mmCIF file with all atom_site columns, C-alpha atoms in Angstrom:
data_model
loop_
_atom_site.group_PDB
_atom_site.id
_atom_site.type_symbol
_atom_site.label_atom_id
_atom_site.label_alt_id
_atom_site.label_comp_id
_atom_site.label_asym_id
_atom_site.label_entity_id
_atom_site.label_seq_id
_atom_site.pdbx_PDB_ins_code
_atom_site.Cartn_x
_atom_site.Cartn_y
_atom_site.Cartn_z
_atom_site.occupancy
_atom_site.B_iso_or_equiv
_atom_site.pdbx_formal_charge
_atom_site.auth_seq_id
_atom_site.auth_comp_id
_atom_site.auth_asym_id
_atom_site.auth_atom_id
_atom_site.pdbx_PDB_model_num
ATOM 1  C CA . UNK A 1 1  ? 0.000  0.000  0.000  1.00 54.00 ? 100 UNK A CA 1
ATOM 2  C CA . UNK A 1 2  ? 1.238  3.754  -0.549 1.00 72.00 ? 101 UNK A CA 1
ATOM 3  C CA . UNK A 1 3  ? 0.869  5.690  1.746  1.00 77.00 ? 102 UNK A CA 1
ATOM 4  C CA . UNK A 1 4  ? -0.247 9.261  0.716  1.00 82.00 ? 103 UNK A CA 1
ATOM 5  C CA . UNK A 1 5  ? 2.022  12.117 0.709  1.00 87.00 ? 104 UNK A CA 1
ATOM 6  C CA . UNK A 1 6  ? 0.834  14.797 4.170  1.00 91.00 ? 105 UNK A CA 1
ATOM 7  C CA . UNK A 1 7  ? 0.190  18.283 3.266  1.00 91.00 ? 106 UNK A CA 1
ATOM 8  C CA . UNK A 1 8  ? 3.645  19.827 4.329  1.00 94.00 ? 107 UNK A CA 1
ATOM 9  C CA . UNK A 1 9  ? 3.845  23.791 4.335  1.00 94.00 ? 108 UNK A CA 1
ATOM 10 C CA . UNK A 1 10 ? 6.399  25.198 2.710  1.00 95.00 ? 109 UNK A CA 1
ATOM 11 C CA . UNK A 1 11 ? 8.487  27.626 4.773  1.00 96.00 ? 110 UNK A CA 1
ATOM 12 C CA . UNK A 1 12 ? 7.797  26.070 8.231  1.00 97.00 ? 111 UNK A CA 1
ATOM 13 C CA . UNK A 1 13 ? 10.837 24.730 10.012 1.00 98.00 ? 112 UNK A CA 1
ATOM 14 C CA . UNK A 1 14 ? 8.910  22.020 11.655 1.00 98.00 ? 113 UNK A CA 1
ATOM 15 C CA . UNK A 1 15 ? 7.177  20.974 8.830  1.00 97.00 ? 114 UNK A CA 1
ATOM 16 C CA . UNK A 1 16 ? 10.319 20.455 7.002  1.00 97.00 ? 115 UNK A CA 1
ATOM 17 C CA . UNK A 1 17 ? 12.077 18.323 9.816  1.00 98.00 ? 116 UNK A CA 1
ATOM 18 C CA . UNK A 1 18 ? 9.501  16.167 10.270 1.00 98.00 ? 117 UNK A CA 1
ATOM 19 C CA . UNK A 1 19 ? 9.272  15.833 6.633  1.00 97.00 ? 118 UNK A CA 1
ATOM 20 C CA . UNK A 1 20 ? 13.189 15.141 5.828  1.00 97.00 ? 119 UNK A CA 1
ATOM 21 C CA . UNK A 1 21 ? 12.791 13.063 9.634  1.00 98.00 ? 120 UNK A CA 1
ATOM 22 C CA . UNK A 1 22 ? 9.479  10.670 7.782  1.00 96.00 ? 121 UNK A CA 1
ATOM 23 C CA . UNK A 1 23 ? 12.144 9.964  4.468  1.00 95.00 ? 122 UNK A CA 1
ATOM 24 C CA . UNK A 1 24 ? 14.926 9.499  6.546  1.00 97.00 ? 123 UNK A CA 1
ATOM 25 C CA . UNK A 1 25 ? 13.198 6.668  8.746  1.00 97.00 ? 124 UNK A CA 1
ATOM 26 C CA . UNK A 1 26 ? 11.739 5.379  5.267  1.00 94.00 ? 125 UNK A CA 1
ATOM 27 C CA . UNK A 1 27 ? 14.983 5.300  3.610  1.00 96.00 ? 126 UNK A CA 1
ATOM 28 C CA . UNK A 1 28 ? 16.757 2.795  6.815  1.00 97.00 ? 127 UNK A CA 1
ATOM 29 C CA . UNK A 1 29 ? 13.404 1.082  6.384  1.00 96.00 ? 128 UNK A CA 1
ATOM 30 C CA . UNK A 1 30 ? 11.967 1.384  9.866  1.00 97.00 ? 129 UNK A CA 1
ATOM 31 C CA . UNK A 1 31 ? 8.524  1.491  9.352  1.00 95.00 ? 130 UNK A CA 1
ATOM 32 C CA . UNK A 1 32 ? 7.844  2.295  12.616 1.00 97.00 ? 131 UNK A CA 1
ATOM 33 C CA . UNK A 1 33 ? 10.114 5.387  13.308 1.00 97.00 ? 132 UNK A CA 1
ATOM 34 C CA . UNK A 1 34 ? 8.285  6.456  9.919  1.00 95.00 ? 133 UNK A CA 1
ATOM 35 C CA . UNK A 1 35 ? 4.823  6.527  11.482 1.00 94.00 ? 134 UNK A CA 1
ATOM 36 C CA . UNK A 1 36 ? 5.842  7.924  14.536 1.00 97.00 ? 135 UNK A CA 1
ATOM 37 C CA . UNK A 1 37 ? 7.113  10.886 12.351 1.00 97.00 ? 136 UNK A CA 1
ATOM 38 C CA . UNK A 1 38 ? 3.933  10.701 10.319 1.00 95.00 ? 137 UNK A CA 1
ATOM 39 C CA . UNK A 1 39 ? 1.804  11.097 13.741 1.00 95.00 ? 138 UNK A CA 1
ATOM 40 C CA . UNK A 1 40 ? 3.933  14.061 14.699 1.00 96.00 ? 139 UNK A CA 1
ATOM 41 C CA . UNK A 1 41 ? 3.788  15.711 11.168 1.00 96.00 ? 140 UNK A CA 1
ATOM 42 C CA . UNK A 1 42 ? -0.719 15.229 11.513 1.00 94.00 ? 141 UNK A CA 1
ATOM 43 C CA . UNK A 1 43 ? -0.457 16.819 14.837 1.00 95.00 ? 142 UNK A CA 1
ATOM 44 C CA . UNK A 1 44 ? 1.811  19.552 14.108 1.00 96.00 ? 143 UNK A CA 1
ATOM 45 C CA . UNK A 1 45 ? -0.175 20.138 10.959 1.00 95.00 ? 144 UNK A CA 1
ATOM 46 C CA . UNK A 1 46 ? -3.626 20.039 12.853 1.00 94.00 ? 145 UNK A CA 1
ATOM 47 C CA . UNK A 1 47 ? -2.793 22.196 15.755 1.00 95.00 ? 146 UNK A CA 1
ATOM 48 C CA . UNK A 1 48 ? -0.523 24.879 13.978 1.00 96.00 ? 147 UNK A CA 1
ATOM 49 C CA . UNK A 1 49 ? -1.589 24.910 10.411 1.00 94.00 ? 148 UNK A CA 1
ATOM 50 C CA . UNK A 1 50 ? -5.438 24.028 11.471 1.00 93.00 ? 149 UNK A CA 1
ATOM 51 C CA . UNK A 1 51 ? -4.728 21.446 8.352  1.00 90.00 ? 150 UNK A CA 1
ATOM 52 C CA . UNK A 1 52 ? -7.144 17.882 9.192  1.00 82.00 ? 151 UNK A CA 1
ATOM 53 C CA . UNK A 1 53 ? -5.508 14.860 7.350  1.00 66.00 ? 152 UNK A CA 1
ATOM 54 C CA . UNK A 1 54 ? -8.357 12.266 6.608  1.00 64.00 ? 153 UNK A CA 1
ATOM 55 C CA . UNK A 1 55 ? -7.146 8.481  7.273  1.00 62.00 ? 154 UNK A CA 1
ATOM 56 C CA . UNK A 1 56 ? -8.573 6.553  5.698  1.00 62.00 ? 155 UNK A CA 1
ATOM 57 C CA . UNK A 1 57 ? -8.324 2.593  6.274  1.00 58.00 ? 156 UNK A CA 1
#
């Protein structure tokens, strides 16, 4: 399954680590380092950016 890209903003600094932290983790293949990053990015995206990510199973 692919999992969908998260709506990043450009010019935040958090967006962009959690972004470069979410490839890195994918990259060594640790799947679950990757999802931890991808929980982080949905809350930081949520609370600051008042972006909602739909999850869909």
């Amino acid at each position: 399954m692919i999992t969908p890209p998260l709506p990043y903003q450009d010019g935040c600094a958090e967006c962009g680590r959690l972004k470069s932290a979410e490839a890195t983790a994918r990259l060594r293949r640790n799947p679950s380092k990757e999802v931890d990053y991808r929980v982080l990015a949905r809350r930081h995206l949520r609370t600051v950016h008042g972006v909602v990510s739909v999850v869909r199973p």
